[in-house]
Short mmCIF file of C-alpha atoms and ligand atoms in Angstrom, two decimals:
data_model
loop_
_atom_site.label_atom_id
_atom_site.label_comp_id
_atom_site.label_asym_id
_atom_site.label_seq_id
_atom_site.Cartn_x
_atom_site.Cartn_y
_atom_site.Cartn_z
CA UNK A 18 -145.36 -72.81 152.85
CA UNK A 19 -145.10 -73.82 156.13
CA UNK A 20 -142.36 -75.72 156.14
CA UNK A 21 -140.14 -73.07 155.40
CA UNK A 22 -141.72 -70.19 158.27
CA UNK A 23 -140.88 -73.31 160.68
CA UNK A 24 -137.53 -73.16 159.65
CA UNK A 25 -137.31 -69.14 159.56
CA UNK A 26 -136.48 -68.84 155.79
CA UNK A 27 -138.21 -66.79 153.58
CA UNK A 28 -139.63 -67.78 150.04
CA UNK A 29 -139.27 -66.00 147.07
CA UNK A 30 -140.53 -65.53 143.76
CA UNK A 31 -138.78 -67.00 140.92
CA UNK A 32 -138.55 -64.96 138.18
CA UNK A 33 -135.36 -65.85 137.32
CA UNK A 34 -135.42 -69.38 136.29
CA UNK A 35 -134.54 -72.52 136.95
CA UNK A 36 -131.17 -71.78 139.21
CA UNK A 37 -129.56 -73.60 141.41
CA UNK A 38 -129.14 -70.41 144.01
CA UNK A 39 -132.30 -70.04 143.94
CA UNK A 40 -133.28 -73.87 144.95
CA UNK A 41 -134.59 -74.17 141.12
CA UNK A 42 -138.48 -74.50 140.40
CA UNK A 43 -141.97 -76.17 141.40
CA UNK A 44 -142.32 -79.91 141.28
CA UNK A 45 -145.55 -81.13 139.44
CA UNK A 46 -148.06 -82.74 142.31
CA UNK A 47 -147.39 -85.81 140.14
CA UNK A 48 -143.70 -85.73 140.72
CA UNK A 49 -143.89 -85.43 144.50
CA UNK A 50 -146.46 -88.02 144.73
CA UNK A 51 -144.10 -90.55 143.35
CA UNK A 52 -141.23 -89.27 145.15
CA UNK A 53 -143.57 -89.21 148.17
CA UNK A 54 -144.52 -93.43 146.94
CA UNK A 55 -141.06 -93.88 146.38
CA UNK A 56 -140.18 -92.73 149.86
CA UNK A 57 -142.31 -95.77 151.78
CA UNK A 58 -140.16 -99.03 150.01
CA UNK A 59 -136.96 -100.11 149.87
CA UNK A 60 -135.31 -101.65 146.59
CA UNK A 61 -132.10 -102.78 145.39
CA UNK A 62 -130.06 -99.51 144.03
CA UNK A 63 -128.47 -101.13 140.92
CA UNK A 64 -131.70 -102.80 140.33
CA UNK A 65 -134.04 -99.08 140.12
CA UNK A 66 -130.90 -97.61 138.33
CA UNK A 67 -131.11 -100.41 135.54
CA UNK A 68 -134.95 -99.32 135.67
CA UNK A 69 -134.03 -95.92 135.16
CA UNK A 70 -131.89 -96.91 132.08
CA UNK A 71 -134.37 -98.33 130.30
CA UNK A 72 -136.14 -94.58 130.63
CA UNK A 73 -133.67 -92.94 129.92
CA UNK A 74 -132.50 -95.09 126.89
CA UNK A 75 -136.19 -94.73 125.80
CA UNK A 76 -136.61 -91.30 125.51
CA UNK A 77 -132.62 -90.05 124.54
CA UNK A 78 -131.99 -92.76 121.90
CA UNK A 79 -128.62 -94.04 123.99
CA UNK A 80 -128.07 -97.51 124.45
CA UNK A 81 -127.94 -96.57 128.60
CA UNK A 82 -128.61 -94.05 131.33
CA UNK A 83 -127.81 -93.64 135.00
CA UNK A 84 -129.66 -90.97 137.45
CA UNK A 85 -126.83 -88.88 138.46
CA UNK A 86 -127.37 -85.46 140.85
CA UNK A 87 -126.77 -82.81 139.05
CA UNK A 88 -125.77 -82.75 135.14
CA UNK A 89 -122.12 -81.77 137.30
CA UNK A 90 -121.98 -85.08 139.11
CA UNK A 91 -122.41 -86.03 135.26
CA UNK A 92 -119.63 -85.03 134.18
CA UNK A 93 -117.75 -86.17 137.08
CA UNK A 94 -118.64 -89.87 136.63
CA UNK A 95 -118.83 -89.43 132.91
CA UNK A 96 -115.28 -88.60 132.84
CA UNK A 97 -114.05 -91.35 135.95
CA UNK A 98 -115.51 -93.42 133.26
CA UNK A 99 -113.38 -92.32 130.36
CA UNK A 100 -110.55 -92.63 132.51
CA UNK A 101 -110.64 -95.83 134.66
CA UNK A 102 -113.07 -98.18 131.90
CA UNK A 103 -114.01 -101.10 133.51
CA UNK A 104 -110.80 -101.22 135.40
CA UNK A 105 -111.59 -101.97 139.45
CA UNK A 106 -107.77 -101.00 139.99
CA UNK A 107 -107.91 -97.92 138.22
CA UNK A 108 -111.29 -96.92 139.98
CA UNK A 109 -109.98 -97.64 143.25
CA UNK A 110 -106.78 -95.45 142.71
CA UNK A 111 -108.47 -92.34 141.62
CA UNK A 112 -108.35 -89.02 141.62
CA UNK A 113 -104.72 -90.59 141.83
CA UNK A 114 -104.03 -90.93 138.11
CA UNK A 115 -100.46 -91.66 136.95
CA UNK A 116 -100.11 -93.91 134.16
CA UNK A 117 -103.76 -93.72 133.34
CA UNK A 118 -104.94 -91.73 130.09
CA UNK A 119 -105.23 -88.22 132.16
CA UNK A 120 -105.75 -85.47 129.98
CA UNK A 121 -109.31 -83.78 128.84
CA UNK A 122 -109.11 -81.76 125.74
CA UNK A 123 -111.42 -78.71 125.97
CA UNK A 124 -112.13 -75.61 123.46
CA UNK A 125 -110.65 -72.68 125.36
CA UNK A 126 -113.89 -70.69 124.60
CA UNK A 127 -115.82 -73.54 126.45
CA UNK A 128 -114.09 -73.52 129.49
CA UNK A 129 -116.35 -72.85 132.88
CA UNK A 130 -116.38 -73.34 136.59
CA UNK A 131 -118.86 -76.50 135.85
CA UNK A 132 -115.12 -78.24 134.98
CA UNK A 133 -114.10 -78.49 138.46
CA UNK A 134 -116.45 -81.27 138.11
CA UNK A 135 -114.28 -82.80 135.21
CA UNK A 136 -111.07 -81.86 136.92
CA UNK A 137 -112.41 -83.82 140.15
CA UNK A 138 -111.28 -86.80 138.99
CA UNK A 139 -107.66 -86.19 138.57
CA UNK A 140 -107.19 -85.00 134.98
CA UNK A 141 -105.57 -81.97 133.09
CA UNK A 142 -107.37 -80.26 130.98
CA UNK A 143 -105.56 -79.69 127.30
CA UNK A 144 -106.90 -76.28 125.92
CA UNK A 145 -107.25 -75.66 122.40
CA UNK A 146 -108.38 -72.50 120.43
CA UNK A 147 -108.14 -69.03 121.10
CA UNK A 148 -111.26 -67.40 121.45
CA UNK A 149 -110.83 -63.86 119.95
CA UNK A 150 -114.32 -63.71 118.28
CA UNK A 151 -115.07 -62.64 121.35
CA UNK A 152 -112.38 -60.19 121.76
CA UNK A 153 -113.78 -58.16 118.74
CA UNK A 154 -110.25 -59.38 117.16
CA UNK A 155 -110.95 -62.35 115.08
CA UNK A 156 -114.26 -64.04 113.97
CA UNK A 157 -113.52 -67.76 114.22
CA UNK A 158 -113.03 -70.49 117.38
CA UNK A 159 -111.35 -73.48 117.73
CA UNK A 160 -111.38 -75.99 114.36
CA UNK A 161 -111.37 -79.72 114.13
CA UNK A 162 -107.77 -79.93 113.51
CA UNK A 163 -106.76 -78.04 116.39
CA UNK A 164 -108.64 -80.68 118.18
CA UNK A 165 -107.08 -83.51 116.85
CA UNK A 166 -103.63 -82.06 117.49
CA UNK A 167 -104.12 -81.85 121.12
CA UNK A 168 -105.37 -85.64 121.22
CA UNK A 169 -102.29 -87.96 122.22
CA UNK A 170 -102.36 -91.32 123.97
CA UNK A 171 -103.06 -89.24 127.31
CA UNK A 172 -106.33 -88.30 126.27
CA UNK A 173 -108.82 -89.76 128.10
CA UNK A 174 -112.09 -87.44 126.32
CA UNK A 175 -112.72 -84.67 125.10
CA UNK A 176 -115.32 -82.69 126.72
CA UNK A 177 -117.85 -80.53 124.83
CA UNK A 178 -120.42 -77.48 126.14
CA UNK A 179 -122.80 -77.23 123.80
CA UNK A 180 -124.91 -74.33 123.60
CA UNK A 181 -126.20 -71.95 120.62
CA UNK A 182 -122.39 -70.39 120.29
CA UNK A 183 -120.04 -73.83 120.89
CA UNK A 184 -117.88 -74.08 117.68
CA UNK A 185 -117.09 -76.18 115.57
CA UNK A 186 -120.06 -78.49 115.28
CA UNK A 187 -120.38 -81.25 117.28
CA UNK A 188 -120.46 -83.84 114.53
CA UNK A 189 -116.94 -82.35 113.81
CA UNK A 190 -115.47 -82.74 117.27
CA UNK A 191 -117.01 -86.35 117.11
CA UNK A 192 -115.38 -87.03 114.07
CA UNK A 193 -111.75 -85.95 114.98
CA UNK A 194 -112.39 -87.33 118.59
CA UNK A 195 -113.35 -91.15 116.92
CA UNK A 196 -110.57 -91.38 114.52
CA UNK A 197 -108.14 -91.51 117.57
CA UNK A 198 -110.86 -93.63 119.75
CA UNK A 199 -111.26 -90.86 122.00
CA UNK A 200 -114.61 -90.69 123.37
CA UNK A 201 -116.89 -87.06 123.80
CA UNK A 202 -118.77 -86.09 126.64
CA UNK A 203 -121.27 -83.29 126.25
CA UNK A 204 -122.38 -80.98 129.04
CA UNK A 205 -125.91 -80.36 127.65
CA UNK A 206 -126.89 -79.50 131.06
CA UNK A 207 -129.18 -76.66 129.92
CA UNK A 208 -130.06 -77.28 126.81
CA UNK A 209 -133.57 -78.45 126.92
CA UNK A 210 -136.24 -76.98 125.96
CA UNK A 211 -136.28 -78.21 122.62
CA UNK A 212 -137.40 -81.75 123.74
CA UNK A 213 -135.61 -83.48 120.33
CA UNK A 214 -132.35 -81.92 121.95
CA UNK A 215 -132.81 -84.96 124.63
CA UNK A 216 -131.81 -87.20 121.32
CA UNK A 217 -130.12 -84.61 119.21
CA UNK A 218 -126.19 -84.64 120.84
CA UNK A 219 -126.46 -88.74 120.83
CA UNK A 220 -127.48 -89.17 117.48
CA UNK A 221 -124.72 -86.15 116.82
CA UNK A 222 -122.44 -89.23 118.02
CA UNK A 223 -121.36 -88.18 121.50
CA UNK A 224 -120.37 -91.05 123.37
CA UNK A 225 -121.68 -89.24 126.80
CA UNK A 226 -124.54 -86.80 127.72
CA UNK A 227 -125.34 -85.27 130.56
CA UNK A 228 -128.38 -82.79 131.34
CA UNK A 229 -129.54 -81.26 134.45
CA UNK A 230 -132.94 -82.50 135.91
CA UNK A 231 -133.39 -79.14 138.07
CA UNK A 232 -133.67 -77.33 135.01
CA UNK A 233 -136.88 -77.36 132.27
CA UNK A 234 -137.04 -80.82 132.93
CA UNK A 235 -138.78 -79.75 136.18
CA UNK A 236 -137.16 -82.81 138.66
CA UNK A 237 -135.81 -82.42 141.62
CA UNK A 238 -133.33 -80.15 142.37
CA UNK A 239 -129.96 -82.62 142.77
CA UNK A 240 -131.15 -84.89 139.87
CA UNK A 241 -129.17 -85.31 136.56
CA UNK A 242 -129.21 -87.58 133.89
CA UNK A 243 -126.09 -89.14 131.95
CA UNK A 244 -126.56 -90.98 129.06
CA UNK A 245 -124.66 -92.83 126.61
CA UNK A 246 -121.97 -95.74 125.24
CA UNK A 247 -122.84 -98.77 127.66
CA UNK A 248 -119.47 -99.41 128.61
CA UNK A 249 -118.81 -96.16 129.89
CA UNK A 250 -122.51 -95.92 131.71
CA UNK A 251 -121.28 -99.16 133.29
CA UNK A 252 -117.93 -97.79 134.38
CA UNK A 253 -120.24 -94.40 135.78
CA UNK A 254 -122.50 -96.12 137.89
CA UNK A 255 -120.01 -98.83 138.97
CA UNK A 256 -118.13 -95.34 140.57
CA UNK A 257 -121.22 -94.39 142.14
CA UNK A 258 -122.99 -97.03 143.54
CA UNK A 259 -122.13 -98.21 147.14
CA UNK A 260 -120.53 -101.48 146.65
CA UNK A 261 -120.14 -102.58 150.03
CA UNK A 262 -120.67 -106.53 149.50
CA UNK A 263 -119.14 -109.74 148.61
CA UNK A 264 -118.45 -111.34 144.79
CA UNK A 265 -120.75 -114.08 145.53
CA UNK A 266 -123.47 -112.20 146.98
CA UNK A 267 -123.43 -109.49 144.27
CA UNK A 268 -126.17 -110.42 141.24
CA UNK A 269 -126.21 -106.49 139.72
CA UNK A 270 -128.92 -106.70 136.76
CA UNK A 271 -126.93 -107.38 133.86
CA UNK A 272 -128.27 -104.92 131.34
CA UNK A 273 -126.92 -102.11 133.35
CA UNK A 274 -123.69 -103.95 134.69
CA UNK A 275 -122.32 -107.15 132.93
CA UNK A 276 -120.41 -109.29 135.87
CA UNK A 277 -118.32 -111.27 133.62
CA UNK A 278 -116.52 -108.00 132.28
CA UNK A 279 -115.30 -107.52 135.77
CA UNK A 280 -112.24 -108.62 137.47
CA UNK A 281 -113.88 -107.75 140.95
CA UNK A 282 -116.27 -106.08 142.90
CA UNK A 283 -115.19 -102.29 142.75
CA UNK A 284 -114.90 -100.65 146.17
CA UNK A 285 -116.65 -97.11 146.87
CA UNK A 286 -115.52 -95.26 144.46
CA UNK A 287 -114.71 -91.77 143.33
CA UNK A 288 -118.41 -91.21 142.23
CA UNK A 289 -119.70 -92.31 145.44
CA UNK A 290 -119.75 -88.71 147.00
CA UNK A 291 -122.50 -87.93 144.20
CA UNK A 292 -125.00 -90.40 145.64
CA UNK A 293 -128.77 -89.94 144.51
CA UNK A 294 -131.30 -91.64 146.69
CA UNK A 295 -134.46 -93.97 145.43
CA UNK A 296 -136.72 -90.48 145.51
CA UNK A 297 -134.70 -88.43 143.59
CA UNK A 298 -134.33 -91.23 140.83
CA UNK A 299 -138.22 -91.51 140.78
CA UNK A 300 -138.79 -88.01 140.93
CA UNK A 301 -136.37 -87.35 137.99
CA UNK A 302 -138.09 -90.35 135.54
CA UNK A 303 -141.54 -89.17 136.47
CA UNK A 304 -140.67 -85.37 135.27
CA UNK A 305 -138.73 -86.68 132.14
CA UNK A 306 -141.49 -88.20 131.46
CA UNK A 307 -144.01 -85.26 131.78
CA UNK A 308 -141.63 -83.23 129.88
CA UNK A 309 -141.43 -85.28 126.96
CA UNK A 310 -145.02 -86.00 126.84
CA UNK A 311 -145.92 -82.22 127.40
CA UNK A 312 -143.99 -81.55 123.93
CA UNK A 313 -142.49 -78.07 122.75
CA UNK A 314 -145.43 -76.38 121.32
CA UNK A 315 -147.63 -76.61 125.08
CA UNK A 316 -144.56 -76.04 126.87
CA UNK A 317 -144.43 -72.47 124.90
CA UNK A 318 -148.04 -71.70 124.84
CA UNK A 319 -147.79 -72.31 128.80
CA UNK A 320 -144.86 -69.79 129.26
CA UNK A 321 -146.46 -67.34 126.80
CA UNK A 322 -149.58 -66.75 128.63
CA UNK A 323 -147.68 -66.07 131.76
CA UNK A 324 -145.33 -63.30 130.18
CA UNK A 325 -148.27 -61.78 128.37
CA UNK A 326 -150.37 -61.68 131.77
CA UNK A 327 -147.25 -59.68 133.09
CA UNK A 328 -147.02 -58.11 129.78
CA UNK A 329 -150.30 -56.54 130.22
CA UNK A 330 -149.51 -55.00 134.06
CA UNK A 331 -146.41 -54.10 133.06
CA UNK A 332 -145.88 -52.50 129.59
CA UNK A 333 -142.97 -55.07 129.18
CA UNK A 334 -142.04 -56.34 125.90
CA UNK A 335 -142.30 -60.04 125.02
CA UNK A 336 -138.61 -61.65 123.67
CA UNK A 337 -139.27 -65.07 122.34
CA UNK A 338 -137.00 -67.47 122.19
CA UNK A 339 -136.48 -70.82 123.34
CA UNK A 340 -137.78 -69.24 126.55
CA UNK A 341 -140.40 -66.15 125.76
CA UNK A 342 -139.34 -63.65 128.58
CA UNK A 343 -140.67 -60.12 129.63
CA UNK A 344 -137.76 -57.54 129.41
CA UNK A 345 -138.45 -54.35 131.34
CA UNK A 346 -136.03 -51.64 132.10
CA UNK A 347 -134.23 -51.77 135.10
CA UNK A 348 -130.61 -51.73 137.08
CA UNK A 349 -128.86 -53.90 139.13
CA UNK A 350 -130.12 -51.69 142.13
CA UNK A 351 -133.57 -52.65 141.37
CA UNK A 352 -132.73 -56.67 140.78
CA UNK A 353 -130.96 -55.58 144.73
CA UNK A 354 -134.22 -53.69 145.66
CA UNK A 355 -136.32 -56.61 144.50
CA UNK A 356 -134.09 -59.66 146.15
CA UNK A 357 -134.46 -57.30 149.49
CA UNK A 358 -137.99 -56.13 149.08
CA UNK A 359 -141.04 -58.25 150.49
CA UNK A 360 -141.90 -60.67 149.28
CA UNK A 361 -138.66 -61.14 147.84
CA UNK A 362 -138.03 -61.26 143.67
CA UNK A 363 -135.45 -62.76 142.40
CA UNK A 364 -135.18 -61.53 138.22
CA UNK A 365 -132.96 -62.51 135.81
CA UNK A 366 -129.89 -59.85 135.73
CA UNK A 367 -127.94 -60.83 133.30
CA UNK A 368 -128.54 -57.66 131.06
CA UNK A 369 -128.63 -55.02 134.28
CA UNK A 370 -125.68 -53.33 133.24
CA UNK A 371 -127.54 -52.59 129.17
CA UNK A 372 -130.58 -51.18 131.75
CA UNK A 373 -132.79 -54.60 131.04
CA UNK A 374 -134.15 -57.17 133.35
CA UNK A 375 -135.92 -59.98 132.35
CA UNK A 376 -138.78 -61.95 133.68
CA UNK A 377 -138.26 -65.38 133.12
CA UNK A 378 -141.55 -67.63 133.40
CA UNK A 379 -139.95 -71.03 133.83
CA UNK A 380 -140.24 -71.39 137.92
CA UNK A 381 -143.27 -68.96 138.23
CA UNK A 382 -146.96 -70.22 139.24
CA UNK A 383 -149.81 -68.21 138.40
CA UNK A 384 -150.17 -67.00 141.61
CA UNK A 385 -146.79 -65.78 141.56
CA UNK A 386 -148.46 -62.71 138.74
CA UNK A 387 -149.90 -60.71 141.27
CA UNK A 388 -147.58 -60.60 144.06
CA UNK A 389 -144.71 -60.06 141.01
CA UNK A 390 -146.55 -57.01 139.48
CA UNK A 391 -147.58 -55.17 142.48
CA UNK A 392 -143.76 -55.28 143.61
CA UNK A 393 -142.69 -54.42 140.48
CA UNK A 394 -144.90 -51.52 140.18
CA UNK A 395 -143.67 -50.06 143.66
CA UNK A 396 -140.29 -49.95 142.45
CA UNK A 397 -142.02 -48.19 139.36
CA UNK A 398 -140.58 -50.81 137.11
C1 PLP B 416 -126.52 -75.75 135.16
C2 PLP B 416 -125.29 -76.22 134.45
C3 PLP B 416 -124.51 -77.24 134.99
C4 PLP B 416 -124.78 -77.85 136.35
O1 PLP B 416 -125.97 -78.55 136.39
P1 PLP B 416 -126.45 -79.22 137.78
O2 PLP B 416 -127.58 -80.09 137.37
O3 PLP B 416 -126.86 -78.07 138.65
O4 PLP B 416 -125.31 -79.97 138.33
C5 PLP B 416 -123.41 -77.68 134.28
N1 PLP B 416 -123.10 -77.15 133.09
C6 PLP B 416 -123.82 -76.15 132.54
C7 PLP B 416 -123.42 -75.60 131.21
C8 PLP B 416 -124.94 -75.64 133.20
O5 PLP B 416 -125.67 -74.67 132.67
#
């Protein structure tokens, strides 16, 4: 780890998972090879993106895909899409949206500091529901027809967080969202493992997808991936790309972005500040790839052993789920005690104040075990 005692910053261990504070995980020898590979050329942008579609389009079941970095920048772009269309006037003018469709419908219960991305572009977000399930006070969350009573002509999508406890269904959101032509973007930014999740929110019929590639797909750590509609995927990465050129001299590969559909060449546009280079793109499509083709059942099996190694030093006790994790007992001055200790521990604390900590084996390396368990057991954890 030289690299980083050149630069005076201390490692960790990751025991926490795939978070961005954290810098995320490993990348697979075979990811920074490519990245390394795709490093030494130079290529035409639009033209590796369009490559990256075809990936993408591959393996989620969406008619297109764009490399984005982060499943945030997703959502920006994703909704600059919903907004501005194929539009080159209404790209160029935002955030700045009067007279455009500007509002975002969201279920109260769904609402998170990811939105800023969302908000970014100029929009309002509409929320619906009240969430007193989680108050103790009431045991249901928003419904499809509260939905659909938000939508009016302002609406330029309706945003969606999926995750084990988003209500209603997606299929339902979908539904209301379609009858008034409003398109749905889904922030499935964590929601992989399972692998058929990659397909699952598509075929649900959301019009927009975006997942994180920092997370369990194991890319780099400012890669995303946003999938979906074509017309909107065109409208995404025609707000990203840097379009410094001329009409004539502009031949972008046509599966990805159809000319004729365009009044002119957009100027840099609002999506431009989420720029991914050629390495990240490569990186990301190599680790999709590998994560795919390493399928659910290894994935597990892999993560098992290492929480029953740790299992075994520590007295722990194995939670599966769509992560098996070690929980031990432990407070949030320990998770402190750890993050200061040498080397330093990062843990998932999530479930400090209930006096549990859990070991999460996502961004850990065999040779993390040892190190891990000897700290652990000097804290007499
Ligand atoms: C992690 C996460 C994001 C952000 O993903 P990045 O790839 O880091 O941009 C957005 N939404 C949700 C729900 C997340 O868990």
């Amino acid at each position: 780890m030289g690299i980083y005692e050149d630069l005076n910053v201390r490692t960790l261990i990751n025991a926490k998972g795939p978070s961005t504070r954290v810098s995320g995980g490993y990348l697979a020898p075979e990811v920074l090879a490519a990245m390394a590979k795709a490093g030494s050329a130079c290529v035409d942008m639009a033209e590796l993106q369009a490559a990256a579609s075809l990936t993408i389009a591959d393996i989620t079941g969406a008619e297109a895909g764009i490399v984005t970095s982060g499943a945030a920048a997703g959502l920006l772009v994703g909704t600059a899409a919903c907004v501005a269309g194929l539009d080159p006037v209404k790209m160029a003018r935002l955030p700045d949206t009067r007279g455009m469709k500007n509002e975002v419908v969201m279920i109260r219960s769904q609402r998170n500091f990811y939105d800023h991305a969302v908000r970014t572009v100029g929009v309002r977000i509409r929320e619906v529901g009240l969430p007193d399930r989680f108050a103790g006070a009431g045991v249901r969350d928003a419904e499809g027809w509260e939905i659909a009573g938000a939508i009016t002509d302002k609406t330029a999508a309706v945003v969606y967080v999926a995750g084990a406890s988003s209500r209603p269904a997606l299929e339902d959101v979908v539904r209301v969202a379609h009858q008034r032509e409003v398109p749905v973007i889904v922030d499935a930014a964590a929601q992989l493992p399972p692998t058929s999740n990659l397909r699952a929110f598509i075929e649900a019929g959301a019009d927009l997808v975006c997942f994180s590639g920092g997370k369990a797909i194991g890319g780099p750590q400012g890669s995303g991936i946003l999938c979906g509609r074509r017309d909107l995927i065109m409208s995404a990465i025609l707000q990203m790309l840097d379009l410094d050129i001329e009409w004539e001299q502009w031949w972008p590969p046509a599966r990805l972005i159809d000319k004729d559909r365009l009044a002119g060449v957009p100027q840099h546009g609002i999506g431009r500040a989420c720029k991914v280079g050629k390495e990240t793109i490569v990186g990301l499509l190599v680790a999709l790839k590998r994560f795919a083709a390493e399928g659910d059942e290894n994935r597990r099996l892999r993560w098992h052993w290492m929480v029953s190694r740790l299992a075994d030093w520590t007295g722990g006790e194995i939670v599966d789920g769509r992560v098996p994790k070690l929980v031990i007992k432990g407070t949030m001055e320990d998770c402190i005690a750890l993050q200061q200790g040498e080397p330093a521990v990062q843990v998932d604390s999530a479930a400090a104040a209930q006096g549990m900590l859990f070991i999460n084996p996502m961004c850990l390396r065999e040779e993390d075990i040892e190190p891990l368990c000897a700290r652990l057991k000097e804290l007499g954890l």
